[in-house]
Coordinates of C-alpha atoms and ligand atoms in Angstrom, one line a residue:
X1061 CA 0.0 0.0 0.0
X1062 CA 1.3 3.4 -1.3
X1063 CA 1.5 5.6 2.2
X1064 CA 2.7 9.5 2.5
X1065 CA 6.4 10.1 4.0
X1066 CA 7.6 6.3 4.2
X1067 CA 11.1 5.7 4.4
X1068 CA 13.2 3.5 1.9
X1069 CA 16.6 3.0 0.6
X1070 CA 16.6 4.5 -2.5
X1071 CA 21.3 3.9 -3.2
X1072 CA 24.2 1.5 -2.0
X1073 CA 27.7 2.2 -1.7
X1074 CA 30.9 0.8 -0.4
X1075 CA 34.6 1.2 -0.1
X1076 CA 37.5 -0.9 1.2
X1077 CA 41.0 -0.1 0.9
X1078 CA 43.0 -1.9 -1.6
X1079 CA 45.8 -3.5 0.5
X1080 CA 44.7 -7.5 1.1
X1081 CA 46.3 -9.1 4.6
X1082 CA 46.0 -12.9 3.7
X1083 CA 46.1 -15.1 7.0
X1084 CA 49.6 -16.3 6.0
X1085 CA 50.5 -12.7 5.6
X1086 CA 49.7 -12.3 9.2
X1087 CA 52.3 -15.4 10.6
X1088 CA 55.1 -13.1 9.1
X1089 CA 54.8 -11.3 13.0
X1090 CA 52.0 -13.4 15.0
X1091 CA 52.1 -16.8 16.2
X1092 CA 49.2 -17.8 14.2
X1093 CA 47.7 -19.9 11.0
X1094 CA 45.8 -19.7 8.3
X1095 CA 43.9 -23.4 9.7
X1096 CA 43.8 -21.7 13.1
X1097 CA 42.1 -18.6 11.6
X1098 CA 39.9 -20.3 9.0
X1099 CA 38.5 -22.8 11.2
X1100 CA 37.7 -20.6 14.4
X1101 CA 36.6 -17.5 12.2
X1102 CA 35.8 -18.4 8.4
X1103 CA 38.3 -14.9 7.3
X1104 CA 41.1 -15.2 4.6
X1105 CA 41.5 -12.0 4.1
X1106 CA 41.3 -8.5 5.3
X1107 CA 41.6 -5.1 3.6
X1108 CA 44.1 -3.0 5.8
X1109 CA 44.3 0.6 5.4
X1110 CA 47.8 2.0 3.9
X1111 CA 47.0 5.5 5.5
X1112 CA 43.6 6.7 4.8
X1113 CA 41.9 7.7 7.6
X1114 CA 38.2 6.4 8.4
X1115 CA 37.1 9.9 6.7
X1116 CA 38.4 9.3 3.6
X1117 CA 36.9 5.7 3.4
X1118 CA 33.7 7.4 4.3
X1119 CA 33.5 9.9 1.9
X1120 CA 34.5 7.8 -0.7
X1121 CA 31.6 5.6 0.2
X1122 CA 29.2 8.6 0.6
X1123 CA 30.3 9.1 -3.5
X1124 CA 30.0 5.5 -4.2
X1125 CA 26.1 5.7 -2.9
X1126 CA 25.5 8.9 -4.5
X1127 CA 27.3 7.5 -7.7
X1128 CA 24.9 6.8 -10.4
X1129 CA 21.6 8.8 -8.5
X1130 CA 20.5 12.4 -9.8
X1131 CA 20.3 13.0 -6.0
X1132 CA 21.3 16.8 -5.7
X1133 CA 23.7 16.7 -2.1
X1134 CA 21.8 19.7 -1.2
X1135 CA 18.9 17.8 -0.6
X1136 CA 20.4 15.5 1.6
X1137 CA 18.7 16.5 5.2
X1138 CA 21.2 14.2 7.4
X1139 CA 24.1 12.6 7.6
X1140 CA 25.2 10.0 10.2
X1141 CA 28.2 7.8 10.5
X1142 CA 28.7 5.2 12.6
X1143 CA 31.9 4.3 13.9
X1144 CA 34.4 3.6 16.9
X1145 CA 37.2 4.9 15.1
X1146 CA 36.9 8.5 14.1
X1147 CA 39.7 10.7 13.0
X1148 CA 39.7 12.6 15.9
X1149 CA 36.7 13.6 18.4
X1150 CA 36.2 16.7 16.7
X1151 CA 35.8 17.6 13.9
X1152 CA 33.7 14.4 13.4
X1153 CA 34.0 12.4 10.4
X1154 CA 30.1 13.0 9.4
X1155 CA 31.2 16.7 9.3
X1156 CA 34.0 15.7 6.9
X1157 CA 31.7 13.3 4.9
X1158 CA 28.7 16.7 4.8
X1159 CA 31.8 19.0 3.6
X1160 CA 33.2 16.7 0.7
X1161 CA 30.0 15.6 -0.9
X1162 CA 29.1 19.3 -0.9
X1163 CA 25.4 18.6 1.4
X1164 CA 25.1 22.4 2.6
X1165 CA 22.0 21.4 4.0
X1166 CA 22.7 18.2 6.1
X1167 CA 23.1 18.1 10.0
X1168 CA 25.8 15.6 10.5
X1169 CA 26.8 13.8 13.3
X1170 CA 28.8 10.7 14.5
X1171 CA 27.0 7.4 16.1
X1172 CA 29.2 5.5 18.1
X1173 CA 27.7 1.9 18.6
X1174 CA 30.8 -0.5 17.9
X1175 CA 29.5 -3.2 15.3
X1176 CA 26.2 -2.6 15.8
X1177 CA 26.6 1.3 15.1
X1178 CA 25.1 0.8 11.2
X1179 CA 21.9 -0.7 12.4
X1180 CA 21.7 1.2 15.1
X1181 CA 22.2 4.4 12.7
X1182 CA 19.6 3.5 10.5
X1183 CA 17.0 3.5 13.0
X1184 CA 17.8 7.0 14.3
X1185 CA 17.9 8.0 10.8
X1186 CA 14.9 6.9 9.9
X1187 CA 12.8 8.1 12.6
X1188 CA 14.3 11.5 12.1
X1189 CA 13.7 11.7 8.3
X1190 CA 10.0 11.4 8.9
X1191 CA 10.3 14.6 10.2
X1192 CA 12.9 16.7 8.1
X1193 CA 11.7 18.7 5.6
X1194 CA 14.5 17.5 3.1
X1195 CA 13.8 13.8 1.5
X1196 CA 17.1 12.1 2.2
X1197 CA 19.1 10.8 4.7
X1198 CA 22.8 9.5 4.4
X1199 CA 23.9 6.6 6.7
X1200 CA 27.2 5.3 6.4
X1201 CA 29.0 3.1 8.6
X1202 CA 33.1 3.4 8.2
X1203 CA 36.0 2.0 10.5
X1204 CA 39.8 1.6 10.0
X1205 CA 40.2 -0.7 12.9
X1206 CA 44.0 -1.3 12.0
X1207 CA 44.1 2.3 13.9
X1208 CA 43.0 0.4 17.2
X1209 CA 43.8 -3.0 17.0
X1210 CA 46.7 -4.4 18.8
X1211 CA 49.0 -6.0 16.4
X1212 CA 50.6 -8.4 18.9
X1213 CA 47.8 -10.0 20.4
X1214 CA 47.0 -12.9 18.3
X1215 CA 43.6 -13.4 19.5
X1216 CA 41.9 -10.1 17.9
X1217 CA 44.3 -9.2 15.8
X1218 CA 43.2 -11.6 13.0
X1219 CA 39.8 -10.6 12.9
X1220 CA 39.8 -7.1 12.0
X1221 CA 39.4 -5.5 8.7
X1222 CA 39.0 -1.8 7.4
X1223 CA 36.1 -0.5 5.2
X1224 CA 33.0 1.5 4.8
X1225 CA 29.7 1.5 3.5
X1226 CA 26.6 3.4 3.4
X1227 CA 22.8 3.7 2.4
X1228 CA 20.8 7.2 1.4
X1229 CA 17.2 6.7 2.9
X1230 CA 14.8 8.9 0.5
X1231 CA 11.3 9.8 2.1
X1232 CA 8.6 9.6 -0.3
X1233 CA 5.0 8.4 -0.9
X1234 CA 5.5 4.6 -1.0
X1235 CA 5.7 1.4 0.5
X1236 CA 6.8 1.2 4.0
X1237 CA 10.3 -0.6 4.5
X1238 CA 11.0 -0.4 8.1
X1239 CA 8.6 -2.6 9.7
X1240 CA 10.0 -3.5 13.3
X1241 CA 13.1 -3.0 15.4
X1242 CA 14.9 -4.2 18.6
X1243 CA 17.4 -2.4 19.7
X1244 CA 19.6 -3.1 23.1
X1245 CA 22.5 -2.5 25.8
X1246 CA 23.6 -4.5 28.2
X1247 CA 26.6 -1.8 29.4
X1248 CA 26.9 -4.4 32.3
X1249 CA 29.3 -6.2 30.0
X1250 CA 31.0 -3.1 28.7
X1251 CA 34.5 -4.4 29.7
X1252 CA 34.0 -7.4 27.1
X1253 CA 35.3 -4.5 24.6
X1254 CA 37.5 -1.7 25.2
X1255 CA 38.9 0.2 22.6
X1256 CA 40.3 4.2 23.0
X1257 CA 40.2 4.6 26.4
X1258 CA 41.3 7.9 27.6
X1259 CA 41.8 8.3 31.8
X1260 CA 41.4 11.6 33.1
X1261 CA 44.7 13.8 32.9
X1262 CA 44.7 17.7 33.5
X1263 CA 46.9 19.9 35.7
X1264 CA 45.4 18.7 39.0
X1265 CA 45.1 14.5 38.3
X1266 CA 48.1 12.5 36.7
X1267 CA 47.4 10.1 34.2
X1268 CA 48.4 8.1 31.2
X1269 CA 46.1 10.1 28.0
X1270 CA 47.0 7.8 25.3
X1271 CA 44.2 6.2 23.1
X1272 CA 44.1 3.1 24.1
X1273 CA 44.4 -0.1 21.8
X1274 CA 41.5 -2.7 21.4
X1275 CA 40.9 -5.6 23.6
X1276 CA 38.2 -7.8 23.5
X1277 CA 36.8 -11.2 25.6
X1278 CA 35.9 -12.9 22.4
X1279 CA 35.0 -15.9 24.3
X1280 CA 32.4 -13.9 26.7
X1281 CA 30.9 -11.5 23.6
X1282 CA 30.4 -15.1 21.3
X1283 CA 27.9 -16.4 24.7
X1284 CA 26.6 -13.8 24.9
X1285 CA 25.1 -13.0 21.3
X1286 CA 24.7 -16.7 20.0
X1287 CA 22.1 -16.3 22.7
X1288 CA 20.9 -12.6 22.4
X1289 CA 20.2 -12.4 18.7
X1290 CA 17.9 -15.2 18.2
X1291 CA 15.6 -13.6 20.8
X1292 CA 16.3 -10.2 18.9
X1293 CA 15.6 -11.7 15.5
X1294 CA 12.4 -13.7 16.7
X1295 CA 11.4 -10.5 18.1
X1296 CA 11.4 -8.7 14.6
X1297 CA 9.1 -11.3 13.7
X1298 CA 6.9 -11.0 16.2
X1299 CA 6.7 -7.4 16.2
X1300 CA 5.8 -7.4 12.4
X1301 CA 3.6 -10.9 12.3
X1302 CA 5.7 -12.2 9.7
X1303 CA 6.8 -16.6 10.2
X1304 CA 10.3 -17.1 9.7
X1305 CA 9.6 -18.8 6.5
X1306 CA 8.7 -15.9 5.2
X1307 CA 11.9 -14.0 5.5
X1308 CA 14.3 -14.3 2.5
X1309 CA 17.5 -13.1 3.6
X1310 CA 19.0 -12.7 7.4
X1311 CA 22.0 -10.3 7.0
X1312 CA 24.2 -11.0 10.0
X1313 CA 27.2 -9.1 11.4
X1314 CA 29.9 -10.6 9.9
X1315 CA 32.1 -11.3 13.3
X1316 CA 32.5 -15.2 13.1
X1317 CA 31.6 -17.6 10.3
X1318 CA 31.3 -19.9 13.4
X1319 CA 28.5 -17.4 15.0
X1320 CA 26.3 -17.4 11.8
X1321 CA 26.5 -21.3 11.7
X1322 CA 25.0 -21.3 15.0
X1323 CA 22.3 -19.0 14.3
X1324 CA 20.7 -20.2 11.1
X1325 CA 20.9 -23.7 13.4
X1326 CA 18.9 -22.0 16.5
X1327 CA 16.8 -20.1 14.3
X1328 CA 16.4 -23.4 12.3
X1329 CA 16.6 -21.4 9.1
X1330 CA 19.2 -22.6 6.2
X1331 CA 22.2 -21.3 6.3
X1332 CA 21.9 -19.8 2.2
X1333 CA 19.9 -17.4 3.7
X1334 CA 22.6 -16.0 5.5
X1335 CA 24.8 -14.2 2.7
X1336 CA 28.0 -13.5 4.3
X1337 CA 31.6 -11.6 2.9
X1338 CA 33.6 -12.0 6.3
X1339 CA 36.0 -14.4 4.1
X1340 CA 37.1 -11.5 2.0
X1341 CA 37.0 -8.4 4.7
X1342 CA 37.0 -10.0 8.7
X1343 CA 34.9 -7.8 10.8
X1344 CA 34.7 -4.5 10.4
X1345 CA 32.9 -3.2 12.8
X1346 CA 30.1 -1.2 11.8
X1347 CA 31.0 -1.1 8.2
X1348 CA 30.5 -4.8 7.7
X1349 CA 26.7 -4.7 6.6
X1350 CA 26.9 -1.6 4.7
X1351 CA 29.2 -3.6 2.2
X1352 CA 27.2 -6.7 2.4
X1353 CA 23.9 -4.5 1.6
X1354 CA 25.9 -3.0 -1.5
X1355 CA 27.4 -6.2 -2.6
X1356 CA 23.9 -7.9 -2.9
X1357 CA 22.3 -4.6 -4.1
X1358 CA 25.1 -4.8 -6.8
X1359 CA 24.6 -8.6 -7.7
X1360 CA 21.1 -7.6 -7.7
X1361 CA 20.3 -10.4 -4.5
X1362 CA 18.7 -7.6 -2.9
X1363 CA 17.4 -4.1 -3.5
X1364 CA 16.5 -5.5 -7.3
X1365 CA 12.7 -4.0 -7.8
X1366 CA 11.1 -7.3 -6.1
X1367 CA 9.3 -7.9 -2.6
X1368 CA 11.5 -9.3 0.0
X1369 CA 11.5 -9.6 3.2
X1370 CA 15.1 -9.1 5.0
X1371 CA 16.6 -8.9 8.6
X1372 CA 19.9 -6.9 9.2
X1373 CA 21.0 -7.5 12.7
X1374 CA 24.4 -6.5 14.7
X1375 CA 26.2 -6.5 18.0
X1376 CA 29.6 -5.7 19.4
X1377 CA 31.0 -2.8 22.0
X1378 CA 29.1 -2.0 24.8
X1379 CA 27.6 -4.4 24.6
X1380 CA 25.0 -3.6 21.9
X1381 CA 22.8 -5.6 19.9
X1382 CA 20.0 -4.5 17.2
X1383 CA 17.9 -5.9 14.8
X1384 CA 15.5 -4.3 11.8
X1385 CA 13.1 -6.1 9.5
X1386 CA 12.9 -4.3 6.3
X1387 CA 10.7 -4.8 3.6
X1388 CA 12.1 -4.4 0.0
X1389 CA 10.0 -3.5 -2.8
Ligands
ACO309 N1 46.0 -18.2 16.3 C1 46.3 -19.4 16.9 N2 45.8 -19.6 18.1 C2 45.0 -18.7 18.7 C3 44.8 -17.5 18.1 C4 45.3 -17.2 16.8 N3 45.0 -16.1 16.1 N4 44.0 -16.7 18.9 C5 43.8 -17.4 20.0 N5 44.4 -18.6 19.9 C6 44.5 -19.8 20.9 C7 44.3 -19.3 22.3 O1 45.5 -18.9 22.9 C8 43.7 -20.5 22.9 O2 44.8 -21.4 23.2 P1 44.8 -22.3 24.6 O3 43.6 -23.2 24.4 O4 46.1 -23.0 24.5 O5 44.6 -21.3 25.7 C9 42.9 -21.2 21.8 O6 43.4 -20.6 20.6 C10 41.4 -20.9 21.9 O7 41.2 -19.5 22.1 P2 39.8 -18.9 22.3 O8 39.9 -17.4 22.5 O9 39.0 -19.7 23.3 O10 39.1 -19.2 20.9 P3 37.6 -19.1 20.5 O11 37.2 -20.4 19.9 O12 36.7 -18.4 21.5 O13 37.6 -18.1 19.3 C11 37.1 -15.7 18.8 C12 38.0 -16.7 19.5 C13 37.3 -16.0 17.3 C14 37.6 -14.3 19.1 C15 35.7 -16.0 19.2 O14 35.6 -16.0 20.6 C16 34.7 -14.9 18.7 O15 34.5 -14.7 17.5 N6 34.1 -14.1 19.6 C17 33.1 -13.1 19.2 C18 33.8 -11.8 18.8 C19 32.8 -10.8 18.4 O16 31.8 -11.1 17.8 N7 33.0 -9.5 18.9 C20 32.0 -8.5 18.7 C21 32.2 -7.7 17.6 S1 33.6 -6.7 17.7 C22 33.2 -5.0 17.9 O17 32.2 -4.6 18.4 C23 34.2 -4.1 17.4

């Protein structure tokens, strides 16, 4: 049914650098394996970046989805990127991305939800299209995690990858897409992922004030969401009355080949309907399904003129978790 102001993706874009890290690249300085890597994680390669900085993968995903569109930047109402590795804390890189595509009319600002930042920016960007007066909204989700990661430790050093990716939302008289959302913290767990800490250092308190690198307790986070995101992604359902039969794709954070395995079996749902890159790119954060989006979109999976039904859900720092149930059309 044709409805005033519904939201919908209307563009897909994506960037990764071109520098490839195979796994056998990797035992040149860490006491680690391709078998090792493979068989715990499903990644074979990542893109690492060679010195652009997470704005510059952003922007040139921001052109990528405005590539090929007759989208004026000037209409563009918002811009949001999420990410846990900004250039700095200010200016942020959504201010850089607003400059450089030339959106003098956007408000831009940075979302900082770890992996499950894009989903989590697509919400918030949805809900506040509805009521802009301009019809689109940029959401991009862009990490260089190589910034953060600590190159020694063995166990998260091998997952990471760098990349961006983005969708513009266009608000128009359509069909709905968004049809349900779950979104969640459980900030009890916080310490599961700690990236960029900065203690408290001024004339009056001593303290270290370096950025501090990434560590993670995979083994606690993998628990913890091989049991949270079935619930979340049942939830979807629920909320929007669909069967799981119904759905036609379930677009996963790609954190562990292992993890997906475990949800298509829990959600008793084959695992083709679980498209997944993480072999090419490891996890990159809140970039990951922004470049899975625009890698079906461009295979024409997805986003190719028929009615689907799809999930996008994500989790990581903080710990967050989210899941939306879109309807193509
Ligand atoms: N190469 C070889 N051996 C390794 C490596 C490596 N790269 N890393 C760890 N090991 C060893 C460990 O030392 C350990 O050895 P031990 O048994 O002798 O002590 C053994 O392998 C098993 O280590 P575990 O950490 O228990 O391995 P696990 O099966 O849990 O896999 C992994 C680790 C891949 C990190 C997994 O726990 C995981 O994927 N967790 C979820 C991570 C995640 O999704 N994070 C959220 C998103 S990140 C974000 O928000 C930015």
């Amino acid at each position: 049914m044709i409805k005033p102001n519904t939201i919908s993706i209307k563009a897909t874009g994506s960037y990764v650098p071109d520098h490839c890290v195979s796994n056998d690249d990797l035992t040149q300085w860490l006491d680690t394996s391709h078998d090792w890597i493979n068989k715990r994680t499903g990644i074979h390669n990542r893109r690492l970046s060679m010195g652009e900085n997470t704005s510059e993968l952003c922007i040139k995903a921001g052109q990528n989805v405005l590539k090929g569109t007759s989208v004026d930047p000037e209409d563009i109402g918002l811009i949001i990127v999420a990410t846990m590795t900004p250039d700095s804390q200010s200016p942020s890189v959504a201010s850089q991305v607003q400059a450089h595509l030339k959106a003098a009319n956007a408000m831009s600002f940075d979302l900082n939800a770890a992996c499950s930042g894009f989903v989590y920016g697509l919400a918030v960007a949805e809900k506040m299209l509805r009521h802009m007066t301009l019809p689109y909204a940029l959401v991009i989700g862009g990490e260089v995690m190589s910034k953060v990661v600590d190159w020694s430790d063995r166990s998260t050093a091998v997952l990471f990858g760098d990349g961006a990716g983005g969708v513009l939302l266009e608000k128009a008289d359509a069909k709905e897409q968004f049809i349900s959302e779950d979104l969640h913290t459980n900030g009890d767990k916080g310490h599961a992922l700690v990236s960029g800490e900065k203690s408290v250092s001024n004339p009056l308190v001593k303290g270290e004030n370096n950025l501090g690198q990434l560590s993670m307790d995979g083994r606690e986070i993998f628990n913890f969401v091989t049991k949270a995101i079935p619930v979340s992604i049942q939830t979807v359902l629920d909320s929007a009355g669909r069967q799981m039969e119904e759905v036609d794709f379930i677009l996963l954070h790609q954190a562990n080949a292992r993890i997906i395995e475990i949800m298509a079996k829990k959600l008793n749902c084959p695992l083709d309907k679980f498209p997944t890159n993480i072999e090419h790119y490891g996890n990159t954060s809140a970039a990951s399904l922004p470049i899975l989006i625009d890698e079906l979109a461009k295979e024409k999976t997805i986003l190719n003129g028929n009615k689907q039904t799809i999930i996008l859900s994500a989790f990581g720092g903080g710990l967050t978790w989210g899941t939306l149930l879109l309807e193509l059309n």
